[in-house]
Coordinates of C-alpha atoms in Angstrom, one line a residue:
Chain A
M1042 CA 44.1 -49.1 -3.5
T1043 CA 44.2 -50.3 0.3
A1044 CA 41.9 -52.8 1.4
A1045 CA 39.4 -52.4 3.9
S1046 CA 39.9 -53.9 6.9
Y1047 CA 37.4 -53.9 8.9
A1048 CA 33.9 -51.1 9.5
A1049 CA 34.1 -49.2 13.3
V1050 CA 30.9 -47.7 13.7
D1051 CA 30.5 -45.3 17.4
W1052 CA 26.6 -45.6 17.7
G1053 CA 24.8 -42.6 20.0
T1054 CA 21.3 -41.9 21.3
S1055 CA 21.4 -39.0 18.8
S1056 CA 24.2 -39.9 16.2
F1057 CA 25.6 -43.0 14.4
R1058 CA 29.2 -42.3 12.8
L1059 CA 30.6 -44.9 11.1
W1060 CA 34.6 -45.3 9.8
I1061 CA 36.1 -47.3 7.0
V1062 CA 39.5 -48.5 7.8
S1063 CA 42.8 -50.2 6.3
E1064 CA 45.0 -52.4 7.5
S1065 CA 47.6 -50.2 8.0
G1066 CA 44.6 -48.2 10.3
E1067 CA 43.9 -45.3 7.4
V1068 CA 40.6 -43.8 7.8
L1069 CA 39.2 -44.7 3.5
A1070 CA 35.9 -43.7 4.1
E1071 CA 33.7 -42.1 6.5
R1072 CA 30.2 -41.2 7.8
R1073 CA 28.1 -39.2 9.9
S1074 CA 24.2 -39.3 10.5
G1075 CA 21.9 -38.5 13.0
E1076 CA 20.5 -42.3 12.9
G1077 CA 21.1 -42.4 16.6
M1078 CA 19.4 -44.7 19.2
T1079 CA 16.5 -43.9 19.0
T1080 CA 15.8 -44.0 15.4
A1081 CA 17.0 -47.5 14.6
A1082 CA 15.4 -49.0 17.9
K1083 CA 12.1 -47.9 15.5
T1084 CA 13.3 -48.4 11.6
G1085 CA 16.2 -51.3 12.4
F1086 CA 19.8 -50.8 13.5
S1087 CA 20.6 -54.0 10.6
G1088 CA 19.1 -51.5 8.0
I1089 CA 20.5 -48.1 8.7
L1090 CA 24.0 -49.7 9.8
E1091 CA 24.4 -52.0 5.8
S1092 CA 22.9 -48.7 4.1
H1093 CA 25.6 -46.9 5.1
L1094 CA 27.9 -49.8 5.0
Q1095 CA 26.7 -50.2 0.5
A1096 CA 27.0 -46.2 0.5
V1097 CA 30.6 -46.7 1.0
S1098 CA 30.7 -49.1 -1.1
A1099 CA 32.1 -51.4 1.8
P1100 CA 32.7 -55.3 1.1
P1101 CA 29.8 -58.0 1.8
H1102 CA 31.6 -59.7 4.3
L1103 CA 33.6 -56.4 6.2
P1104 CA 33.9 -57.3 9.8
V1105 CA 31.6 -54.3 11.9
I1106 CA 33.1 -53.2 15.7
I1107 CA 30.7 -51.1 17.3
C1108 CA 30.3 -49.2 20.7
G1109 CA 27.4 -47.1 22.4
M1110 CA 24.1 -46.9 22.5
A1111 CA 23.8 -50.5 20.3
G1112 CA 24.6 -52.3 22.6
A1113 CA 21.7 -50.9 25.8
R1114 CA 19.0 -53.2 26.7
Q1115 CA 16.8 -51.0 24.6
G1116 CA 19.5 -50.8 21.5
W1117 CA 20.2 -53.7 19.3
V1118 CA 21.8 -56.8 21.1
E1119 CA 22.5 -55.7 25.2
A1120 CA 26.0 -56.2 25.4
G1121 CA 25.9 -55.8 29.6
Y1122 CA 28.2 -53.9 31.4
L1123 CA 31.4 -54.4 32.7
D1124 CA 31.7 -54.1 36.5
T1125 CA 34.1 -51.4 37.7
P1126 CA 36.7 -51.7 38.6
A1127 CA 37.8 -52.7 35.3
P1128 CA 41.0 -53.4 33.0
L1129 CA 40.1 -51.1 30.1
S1130 CA 41.4 -54.5 28.2
G1131 CA 38.7 -56.1 29.6
I1132 CA 36.0 -54.9 27.4
V1133 CA 37.6 -55.9 24.2
K1134 CA 36.5 -59.8 25.8
A1135 CA 33.5 -59.0 26.9
A1136 CA 32.4 -57.4 22.8
V1137 CA 29.3 -59.4 21.9
T1138 CA 28.2 -61.0 18.2
V1139 CA 25.3 -59.6 16.5
P1140 CA 23.4 -63.3 16.1
D1141 CA 22.3 -64.3 12.8
A1142 CA 24.0 -61.4 10.9
N1143 CA 25.5 -61.8 7.1
R1144 CA 29.0 -60.4 9.0
D1145 CA 31.1 -60.4 11.8
I1146 CA 29.6 -57.7 13.9
R1147 CA 30.7 -57.1 17.9
I1148 CA 29.0 -54.8 20.5
L1149 CA 31.3 -53.4 23.4
P1150 CA 29.9 -53.0 26.5
G1151 CA 29.5 -50.4 28.8
L1152 CA 30.7 -49.8 32.8
A1153 CA 28.5 -50.0 35.1
Q1154 CA 29.9 -49.3 39.3
R1155 CA 27.3 -51.2 41.1
S1156 CA 27.7 -49.1 44.4
E1157 CA 24.8 -48.8 45.7
E1158 CA 26.0 -45.0 47.5
M1159 CA 26.7 -44.1 44.0
P1160 CA 25.5 -46.0 41.2
D1161 CA 26.5 -45.4 37.8
V1162 CA 26.7 -46.3 33.7
M1163 CA 28.1 -45.1 30.8
R1164 CA 27.9 -46.4 27.3
G1165 CA 31.1 -45.6 24.4
E1166 CA 33.0 -43.6 26.6
E1167 CA 34.8 -46.9 27.9
T1168 CA 35.9 -46.8 24.2
Q1169 CA 37.1 -43.4 23.8
L1170 CA 38.9 -44.2 27.7
L1171 CA 40.6 -47.4 25.7
G1172 CA 41.5 -44.9 22.7
A1173 CA 42.9 -42.5 24.6
I1174 CA 44.7 -44.6 27.6
S1175 CA 48.4 -45.3 25.8
R1176 CA 48.1 -40.8 26.2
L1177 CA 47.5 -40.6 29.5
G1178 CA 50.6 -42.6 30.6
S1179 CA 51.7 -44.8 34.4
G1180 CA 49.7 -42.6 37.6
S1181 CA 46.3 -41.7 38.8
H1182 CA 44.3 -40.2 36.0
L1183 CA 40.7 -38.1 36.6
V1184 CA 39.3 -37.7 32.7
C1185 CA 36.8 -35.6 31.8
M1186 CA 34.6 -36.6 29.0
P1187 CA 32.4 -33.5 28.6
G1188 CA 28.5 -33.8 27.5
T1189 CA 24.9 -34.4 27.4
H1190 CA 25.7 -37.1 30.6
S1191 CA 29.8 -35.4 31.4
K1192 CA 31.4 -38.9 32.5
W1193 CA 34.5 -38.1 34.6
V1194 CA 36.9 -41.0 35.4
R1195 CA 39.1 -42.8 38.0
V1196 CA 42.3 -44.0 36.3
T1197 CA 45.1 -46.0 37.5
G1198 CA 47.4 -47.5 35.1
G1199 CA 44.3 -49.1 32.2
I1200 CA 42.4 -49.8 35.3
V1201 CA 38.8 -48.1 35.8
D1202 CA 38.5 -47.5 39.3
G1203 CA 35.4 -45.4 39.1
F1204 CA 33.6 -42.3 37.8
S1205 CA 31.0 -40.2 38.3
T1206 CA 28.1 -38.4 35.5
F1207 CA 27.1 -35.4 35.2
M1208 CA 23.8 -34.5 33.7
T1209 CA 25.9 -31.0 32.3
G1210 CA 24.7 -30.9 28.8
E1211 CA 21.1 -32.2 29.4
L1212 CA 20.3 -29.5 32.3
F1213 CA 21.2 -27.2 30.3
D1214 CA 19.4 -28.0 27.7
V1215 CA 15.7 -28.8 29.6
I1216 CA 16.5 -25.6 31.7
S1217 CA 17.2 -23.7 28.5
K1218 CA 13.9 -25.2 27.2
H1219 CA 11.5 -25.4 29.6
S1220 CA 12.3 -23.6 32.8
I1221 CA 11.4 -19.8 33.1
L1222 CA 14.9 -18.9 31.9
S1223 CA 14.1 -19.8 28.0
H1224 CA 12.5 -15.9 27.9
A1225 CA 16.5 -14.4 29.2
V1226 CA 18.3 -17.4 26.6
A1227 CA 15.9 -17.3 23.6
D1228 CA 17.8 -17.0 20.3
G1229 CA 20.8 -15.5 22.5
G1230 CA 23.8 -15.9 19.9
A1231 CA 26.9 -18.3 20.8
F1232 CA 29.2 -16.9 23.3
D1233 CA 32.8 -18.0 23.7
G1234 CA 35.3 -20.0 27.0
N1235 CA 36.7 -16.7 27.2
D1236 CA 33.2 -14.7 28.3
P1237 CA 33.9 -12.8 31.6
V1238 CA 30.7 -14.0 32.2
F1239 CA 30.8 -17.5 31.2
L1240 CA 34.4 -17.4 33.3
G1241 CA 33.0 -15.8 36.2
A1242 CA 29.7 -17.8 36.6
V1243 CA 32.4 -20.7 36.7
A1244 CA 34.1 -19.3 39.8
K1245 CA 30.4 -18.8 41.4
A1246 CA 29.9 -22.3 41.2
A1247 CA 33.0 -23.8 42.3
K1248 CA 33.9 -21.5 44.5
N1249 CA 30.5 -22.4 46.5
P1250 CA 28.7 -25.3 44.7
A1251 CA 25.4 -25.1 47.7
L1252 CA 24.4 -22.0 45.2
A1253 CA 24.2 -23.2 42.3
T1254 CA 19.9 -23.5 42.2
N1255 CA 20.2 -20.0 43.3
L1256 CA 23.2 -18.7 40.9
V1257 CA 21.0 -20.5 37.8
F1258 CA 17.7 -18.3 39.2
T1259 CA 20.2 -15.0 38.8
V1260 CA 19.8 -15.8 34.6
R1261 CA 16.4 -14.0 35.2
S1262 CA 16.9 -11.7 37.5
G1263 CA 20.2 -10.2 36.2
Q1264 CA 17.8 -10.1 33.1
L1265 CA 14.8 -8.1 34.8
L1266 CA 17.4 -5.8 37.2
H1267 CA 20.8 -5.4 34.7
G1268 CA 19.2 -6.2 31.4
L1269 CA 21.0 -9.6 31.1
T1270 CA 22.0 -10.0 27.3
A1271 CA 20.9 -13.4 25.5
P1272 CA 24.0 -14.8 25.3
A1273 CA 25.0 -13.4 28.4
A1274 CA 22.0 -15.2 29.8
K1275 CA 23.4 -18.9 28.2
A1276 CA 27.1 -17.8 29.6
R1277 CA 26.4 -18.0 33.0
L1278 CA 23.8 -21.1 33.0
S1279 CA 26.7 -22.6 31.3
G1280 CA 29.0 -21.3 33.2
T1281 CA 27.3 -22.0 36.7
L1282 CA 26.6 -26.2 35.5
I1283 CA 30.1 -26.3 34.6
G1284 CA 31.7 -25.2 37.4
L1285 CA 29.5 -26.9 39.9
E1286 CA 30.6 -30.2 37.7
I1287 CA 34.2 -29.1 38.1
A1288 CA 34.3 -28.7 41.7
G1289 CA 31.8 -32.0 42.4
A1290 CA 34.3 -34.0 40.3
L1291 CA 37.2 -32.4 41.7
S1292 CA 36.1 -33.6 45.3
T1293 CA 36.2 -37.3 43.9
A1294 CA 39.9 -37.1 42.3
K1295 CA 42.5 -39.0 44.6
A1296 CA 45.2 -36.6 45.5
G1297 CA 48.1 -35.8 42.7
S1298 CA 45.8 -36.9 40.5
S1299 CA 46.6 -35.4 36.9
V1300 CA 43.2 -33.9 35.0
C1301 CA 42.7 -35.0 31.1
L1302 CA 40.1 -33.7 28.6
V1303 CA 38.7 -36.0 25.8
A1304 CA 37.0 -33.6 24.1
S1305 CA 36.0 -32.3 20.3
G1306 CA 34.7 -28.9 18.7
S1307 CA 32.9 -26.0 21.3
L1308 CA 32.7 -28.3 23.7
A1309 CA 36.8 -28.6 23.8
A1310 CA 37.3 -25.1 23.8
L1311 CA 34.8 -24.6 26.6
Y1312 CA 35.6 -26.9 29.4
Q1313 CA 39.4 -26.3 28.3
S1314 CA 38.8 -22.2 29.2
A1315 CA 36.6 -23.8 32.3
L1316 CA 39.6 -25.6 33.9
S1317 CA 42.3 -23.2 33.1
A1318 CA 39.9 -20.8 34.7
L1319 CA 39.9 -23.0 37.5
D1320 CA 44.3 -23.3 37.3
L1321 CA 43.6 -26.5 36.1
N1322 CA 45.9 -27.4 33.2
P1323 CA 44.5 -30.6 31.4
V1324 CA 46.1 -32.6 28.8
T1325 CA 43.8 -32.2 26.2
I1326 CA 42.7 -35.4 23.8
D1327 CA 40.4 -35.4 20.4
A1328 CA 37.3 -37.5 21.3
D1329 CA 36.8 -38.3 17.3
E1330 CA 40.1 -39.6 17.8
A1331 CA 39.8 -41.3 20.9
V1332 CA 36.8 -43.0 20.1
R1333 CA 38.4 -44.3 16.5
H1334 CA 41.7 -45.5 18.7
G1335 CA 39.3 -47.6 20.7
L1336 CA 37.8 -49.1 17.9
A1337 CA 40.6 -49.7 16.3
A1338 CA 42.3 -51.3 19.6
A1339 CA 39.3 -53.3 19.5
A1340 CA 38.8 -54.3 16.1
N1341 CA 42.9 -55.8 16.0
A1342 CA 42.6 -57.5 19.3
I1343 CA 39.7 -59.5 17.9
W1344 CA 41.0 -59.5 14.3
P1345 CA 44.7 -59.8 14.2
A1346 CA 45.8 -59.1 10.9
Chain B
M502 CA -24.5 -10.0 59.4
T503 CA -20.9 -8.5 59.7
A504 CA -20.0 -6.6 56.6
A505 CA -17.2 -6.6 54.3
S506 CA -14.7 -4.3 55.3
Y507 CA -12.2 -5.1 52.4
A508 CA -11.6 -8.0 49.9
A509 CA -7.4 -9.7 50.3
V510 CA -5.8 -11.3 47.2
D511 CA -2.6 -13.3 46.3
W512 CA -2.4 -13.4 42.8
G513 CA 0.1 -15.4 41.7
T514 CA 2.0 -16.7 38.8
S515 CA -1.0 -19.9 38.3
S516 CA -3.0 -19.2 40.9
F517 CA -5.6 -16.5 42.4
R518 CA -7.3 -16.6 45.6
L519 CA -9.4 -14.1 47.2
W520 CA -10.7 -13.8 50.5
I521 CA -13.6 -11.0 51.6
V522 CA -12.7 -9.7 55.2
S523 CA -14.9 -8.4 58.1
E524 CA -13.7 -5.0 60.3
S525 CA -13.2 -7.3 62.9
G526 CA -10.8 -8.8 60.4
E527 CA -13.0 -12.2 60.5
V528 CA -12.5 -14.4 56.6
L529 CA -16.6 -13.6 55.2
A530 CA -15.8 -15.4 52.1
E531 CA -13.3 -17.7 50.2
R532 CA -12.4 -18.3 46.9
R533 CA -9.7 -20.3 44.4
S534 CA -9.0 -20.7 41.2
G535 CA -6.7 -21.1 38.6
E536 CA -6.6 -18.1 36.6
G537 CA -3.2 -16.5 37.7
M538 CA -0.9 -14.1 36.0
T539 CA -1.0 -15.8 33.2
T540 CA -4.5 -16.5 32.7
A541 CA -5.6 -12.9 33.3
A542 CA -2.9 -11.2 31.1
K543 CA -4.6 -13.5 28.1
T544 CA -8.8 -12.9 28.9
G545 CA -8.1 -9.2 31.4
F546 CA -7.6 -8.7 35.1
S547 CA -10.5 -6.7 35.4
G548 CA -13.1 -9.1 34.6
I549 CA -11.4 -12.3 36.3
L550 CA -11.4 -10.3 39.9
E551 CA -14.7 -8.4 39.3
S552 CA -16.2 -12.2 38.3
H553 CA -15.2 -13.4 41.5
L554 CA -16.3 -10.5 43.5
Q555 CA -19.7 -11.0 42.5
A556 CA -19.6 -14.7 43.1
V557 CA -19.5 -13.7 46.8
S558 CA -21.8 -10.8 46.7
A559 CA -19.7 -8.3 47.9
P560 CA -20.6 -5.0 47.9
P561 CA -20.2 -2.5 44.8
H562 CA -17.8 -0.2 46.3
L563 CA -15.4 -2.7 48.2
P564 CA -11.9 -1.9 48.1
V565 CA -9.3 -4.4 47.5
I566 CA -5.5 -4.9 48.1
I567 CA -3.8 -7.3 45.7
C568 CA -0.2 -9.0 46.3
G569 CA 1.5 -11.0 44.1
M570 CA 2.2 -10.9 39.9
A571 CA -1.0 -8.9 38.8
G572 CA 1.7 -5.6 39.8
A573 CA 4.6 -7.5 37.8
R574 CA 5.2 -5.6 34.6
Q575 CA 3.7 -8.4 32.1
G576 CA 0.8 -8.1 35.0
W577 CA -2.6 -6.1 35.2
V578 CA -0.7 -2.4 37.1
E579 CA 3.1 -2.5 37.0
A580 CA 3.8 -2.6 41.2
G581 CA 8.0 -2.0 40.5
Y582 CA 10.0 -3.2 43.4
L583 CA 11.4 -2.0 46.7
D584 CA 14.7 -2.5 47.1
T585 CA 16.7 -4.1 49.6
P586 CA 17.5 -3.6 52.4
A587 CA 14.4 -3.0 53.1
P588 CA 11.6 -2.7 56.0
L589 CA 8.9 -4.6 55.1
S590 CA 5.7 -1.7 56.2
G591 CA 7.6 -0.1 53.5
I592 CA 5.6 -2.7 50.7
V593 CA 2.1 0.1 51.8
K594 CA 3.3 3.2 51.4
A595 CA 4.8 1.7 48.0
A596 CA 1.1 0.3 46.9
V597 CA 0.1 1.5 43.5
T598 CA -3.6 2.1 42.9
V599 CA -5.4 0.4 39.8
P600 CA -6.2 3.4 37.2
D601 CA -9.5 4.0 36.2
A602 CA -11.7 1.3 37.9
N603 CA -15.0 1.2 40.2
R604 CA -13.7 0.6 43.0
D605 CA -10.5 1.4 45.1
I606 CA -7.8 -1.2 44.2
R607 CA -4.5 -1.6 45.5
I608 CA -1.4 -3.7 44.1
L609 CA 1.4 -4.2 46.4
P610 CA 5.0 -3.8 44.9
G611 CA 7.9 -6.7 45.3
L612 CA 11.3 -6.9 46.7
A613 CA 14.8 -6.2 44.3
Q614 CA 18.2 -6.8 45.4
R615 CA 20.0 -5.2 42.9
S616 CA 23.2 -6.0 43.8
E617 CA 25.0 -6.6 40.2
E618 CA 27.1 -10.1 42.2
M619 CA 23.8 -11.6 43.0
P620 CA 21.1 -10.0 41.5
D621 CA 17.4 -11.1 43.2
V622 CA 13.7 -10.3 42.8
M623 CA 10.1 -11.3 44.4
R624 CA 6.6 -10.9 44.3
G625 CA 3.9 -11.6 47.2
E626 CA 6.7 -13.5 49.5
E627 CA 7.6 -9.8 51.0
T628 CA 3.5 -10.0 51.5
Q629 CA 3.7 -13.5 53.5
L630 CA 6.7 -12.3 55.6
L631 CA 4.7 -8.3 56.5
G632 CA 2.6 -10.8 57.8
A633 CA 4.7 -13.3 59.4
I634 CA 6.8 -10.6 61.1
S635 CA 5.4 -10.5 64.1
R636 CA 5.4 -14.1 64.8
L637 CA 9.4 -13.4 64.2
G638 CA 10.2 -11.2 67.3
S639 CA 14.2 -9.6 67.3
G640 CA 17.3 -10.5 66.7
S641 CA 18.2 -12.2 62.6
H642 CA 16.0 -14.4 61.3
L643 CA 16.6 -17.2 58.1
V644 CA 13.0 -17.0 56.6
C645 CA 12.6 -20.3 54.0
M646 CA 9.7 -19.9 51.6
P647 CA 9.8 -22.9 49.5
G648 CA 8.3 -23.3 46.2
T649 CA 8.4 -22.8 42.0
H650 CA 11.4 -20.8 43.1
S651 CA 12.0 -21.2 47.2
K652 CA 13.0 -17.5 48.7
W653 CA 15.4 -17.8 51.5
V654 CA 15.1 -14.1 53.4
R655 CA 17.3 -12.8 55.9
V656 CA 15.4 -10.4 58.0
T657 CA 17.0 -8.4 61.0
G658 CA 13.7 -6.5 63.1
G659 CA 11.3 -5.8 60.5
I660 CA 14.4 -5.0 58.0
V661 CA 15.0 -7.2 55.0
D662 CA 19.1 -7.3 54.1
G663 CA 18.7 -9.1 51.5
F664 CA 17.2 -12.8 50.0
S665 CA 18.3 -15.8 47.6
T666 CA 16.0 -17.2 44.9
F667 CA 16.6 -21.4 44.6
M668 CA 14.6 -22.8 41.5
T669 CA 13.9 -26.3 43.7
G670 CA 10.6 -26.6 42.9
E671 CA 10.7 -26.1 39.0
L672 CA 13.9 -27.9 38.3
F673 CA 12.4 -30.8 40.1
D674 CA 9.1 -30.3 38.0
V675 CA 11.5 -29.4 34.7
I676 CA 13.5 -32.4 35.1
S677 CA 10.8 -35.0 35.6
K678 CA 9.0 -34.1 32.5
H679 CA 11.8 -33.4 30.1
S680 CA 14.8 -34.7 31.6
I681 CA 16.4 -38.6 31.0
L682 CA 14.9 -39.3 35.0
S683 CA 11.6 -38.3 33.0
H684 CA 11.2 -42.6 32.7
A685 CA 12.3 -43.3 35.8
V686 CA 9.9 -41.0 37.9
A687 CA 6.8 -41.6 35.5
D688 CA 3.9 -42.4 37.5
G689 CA 5.7 -42.7 40.8
G690 CA 3.0 -42.2 43.3
A691 CA 3.7 -39.8 46.4
F692 CA 6.4 -40.2 48.7
D693 CA 6.5 -38.4 52.0
G694 CA 9.0 -36.7 54.1
N695 CA 10.0 -39.1 56.4
D696 CA 10.5 -41.6 53.7
P697 CA 14.9 -42.8 53.5
V698 CA 15.5 -42.8 50.2
F699 CA 14.2 -38.3 50.7
L700 CA 16.4 -37.9 54.0
G701 CA 19.2 -39.4 52.8
A702 CA 19.5 -37.6 49.1
V703 CA 18.9 -34.1 51.7
A704 CA 22.0 -35.6 53.5
K705 CA 24.0 -36.3 51.0
A706 CA 23.3 -33.5 48.1
A707 CA 23.9 -31.1 52.1
K708 CA 26.9 -32.7 52.7
N709 CA 28.7 -32.4 49.3
P710 CA 26.1 -29.7 47.5
A711 CA 29.5 -29.9 44.3
L712 CA 27.8 -33.4 42.9
A713 CA 24.2 -31.9 43.1
T714 CA 23.7 -33.3 39.4
N715 CA 25.5 -36.2 39.9
L716 CA 23.2 -37.6 42.4
V717 CA 20.6 -36.2 40.3
F718 CA 22.2 -38.7 37.5
T719 CA 22.1 -42.2 39.9
V720 CA 18.0 -41.9 40.1
R721 CA 18.3 -42.8 36.4
S722 CA 21.8 -45.5 37.3
G723 CA 19.5 -46.7 40.3
Q724 CA 16.8 -47.0 38.3
L725 CA 19.1 -49.2 35.7
L726 CA 21.3 -51.2 38.0
H727 CA 19.4 -51.0 41.3
G728 CA 15.4 -51.6 39.9
L729 CA 15.1 -48.3 41.9
T730 CA 10.9 -47.2 42.0
A731 CA 9.0 -44.3 40.7
P732 CA 8.0 -43.2 44.2
A733 CA 12.2 -43.7 45.7
A734 CA 13.1 -41.9 42.5
K735 CA 11.3 -39.1 42.6
A736 CA 11.8 -38.4 46.8
R737 CA 15.6 -38.8 46.0
L738 CA 15.8 -36.5 43.2
S739 CA 13.4 -33.6 45.3
G740 CA 15.4 -34.6 48.2
T741 CA 18.6 -34.0 46.2
L742 CA 17.7 -30.7 45.0
I743 CA 15.8 -29.6 48.9
G744 CA 19.7 -30.9 50.4
L745 CA 21.4 -28.2 47.9
E746 CA 18.6 -26.0 48.2
I747 CA 19.2 -25.8 52.5
A748 CA 22.9 -26.1 52.0
G749 CA 23.3 -23.1 50.0
A750 CA 20.9 -20.9 51.6
L751 CA 22.9 -21.5 55.5
S752 CA 25.9 -20.2 53.4
T753 CA 24.2 -17.0 53.0
A754 CA 22.9 -16.3 56.9
K755 CA 24.1 -14.1 59.0
A756 CA 26.1 -16.1 62.0
G757 CA 23.5 -16.9 64.9
S758 CA 20.2 -16.8 62.4
S759 CA 17.4 -19.0 63.8
V760 CA 15.8 -20.3 60.8
C761 CA 11.9 -20.2 60.4
L762 CA 9.9 -22.5 58.1
V763 CA 7.2 -20.1 56.0
A764 CA 5.0 -22.5 54.3
S765 CA 1.6 -25.0 53.9
G766 CA 0.5 -28.9 53.3
S767 CA 2.9 -31.7 52.2
L768 CA 5.2 -29.3 50.9
A769 CA 5.2 -27.4 55.2
A770 CA 5.9 -31.4 56.2
L771 CA 8.5 -32.0 53.3
Y772 CA 11.2 -28.9 54.1
Q773 CA 10.0 -29.4 58.2
S774 CA 11.7 -33.1 58.0
A775 CA 14.7 -31.9 55.6
L776 CA 15.4 -29.3 58.0
S777 CA 15.0 -31.5 60.7
A778 CA 17.0 -34.2 59.6
L779 CA 20.1 -31.4 58.9
D780 CA 19.2 -30.3 63.0
L781 CA 17.9 -27.4 62.3
N782 CA 14.6 -26.8 64.4
P783 CA 12.5 -24.2 62.5
V784 CA 9.6 -22.4 63.6
T785 CA 6.6 -23.2 60.7
I786 CA 4.3 -20.2 60.3
D787 CA 1.7 -21.3 58.0
A788 CA 2.4 -19.6 54.8
D789 CA -2.1 -18.9 53.7
E790 CA -1.9 -17.3 57.1
A791 CA 0.7 -15.3 56.8
V792 CA 0.2 -13.9 53.1
R793 CA -4.0 -13.4 54.6
H794 CA -1.9 -11.1 57.8
G795 CA 0.0 -9.8 55.2
L796 CA -2.1 -8.0 53.4
A797 CA -4.9 -7.2 56.4
A798 CA -1.8 -5.2 57.4
A799 CA -1.5 -3.9 54.6
A800 CA -6.0 -2.7 54.5
N801 CA -5.7 -2.0 57.7
A802 CA -2.9 0.5 57.3
I803 CA -4.3 2.1 53.7
W804 CA -7.4 1.6 54.8
P805 CA -7.5 2.7 58.7
A806 CA -11.1 2.1 60.4

């Protein structure tokens, strides 16, 4: 059997993912759980990590490289932020070591944009970017990383010039659950990115972003006056928020930037469809692969063979 | 003592207001409570109304004119909608009578904009408009009625051409309570409309509305990176949503429309300040007076002296 070289962990707010990686870069084992920072802050980071390492019979001294919220102030050990403009390779040098651990555990920092006008932070996405950078090539790129807090990153030749967070995913969630629209979207099955209601909402919000919170209300009025179904209500809400996000992100881009989408699964399909509807044809990079590649790049730099 | 002529009720989703009005139009008594439609749909509309009428010793046959959510499908008696374009005087003719009541009780309808593209509804604001119309004069007006669901109404010479609802107040509420920003705004004291953080956010959102959900996220990143205080966090969130709303509403206005603000109390001050910051100088009409005047116009038409 190939020997394990290191463990790689993507530790988000509400998710934990671990891969055991061989010297040749092969994934020997994988673990996924909902023990994100929120849980770990209560029950202990070390215990969760060791239980997953034990579950895959990891050697006692296997080193561990971690990205994400484990490095937040309210996480395990604060890993701070690298300030933009920042070379992506800099995050490896700024990794912090977990003190008093039985093995070598490093946590990668996030990125901070300290502008008074447009302050912004990310944790975890910088490692995805590091993993995606070899696919981007030279020139200026606008990299879309959709999610609870979508990040749009302006990258030129391995340097992060700046970035913008849009609260799209979280707004979809709190509006669906806690606003008057909750009745309209309740029990609505899934919709897909080719749904004309979704694409129509993307186009409308991108064309006149100022009407965003009015378009959101048409989910309610559309239900009252036109019997808008629950899946269509969800599609309209999602499309409005995503169209608004894309219009905003484009307004921050350098002229001539190429658009790149770093995403996985249904979110990748949704954004691919929305971007295409707006005549943007992004290169798509799988986000799961990107974070593994980024953690591998960090591990290989910290523990060279 | 002057004899009571009618009772006027503004019955909202979460509030109930009643005025006893004399033949000369004088307010003889007033009641306010939190027994809005949400409460009344459970405990009964008739009981709530009669208990308030008794509390002010209203005569047994005093007629009652009602506007607002009591006329919704989930209200007392459905009063339907008048379709736009609609003359405001038409709402009086479309009033419905509560059947089997011991007194003459009329409920005014709402307005509906049945466009497939931009469906919209209002209930209660049409009566404020009716009350404000004499103050507007001829020409085209863009009337701002801020609140949980802000309404911006396009009125020409007593005819409602169309309107747009913006979910500003409700979004402020659900984002403050249920999103990651809840920590940043928690326990924040009040801010006022002259707060530079509020005015800065209004200007930014109005200038680049596409960045709205990014500007909202800077409440969180501003707290993390620059120690944004809770009142400033609230001011930024509020200013962003209001600036977005104003930009959207202006995009729907006929050229040459004059802007009119129908609002009361702190909300009036906040919008007055935001509109002034964007070089709009609205005529302001008190919303409480407007709804009383609108109910009076309806009562005088239905029960002429």
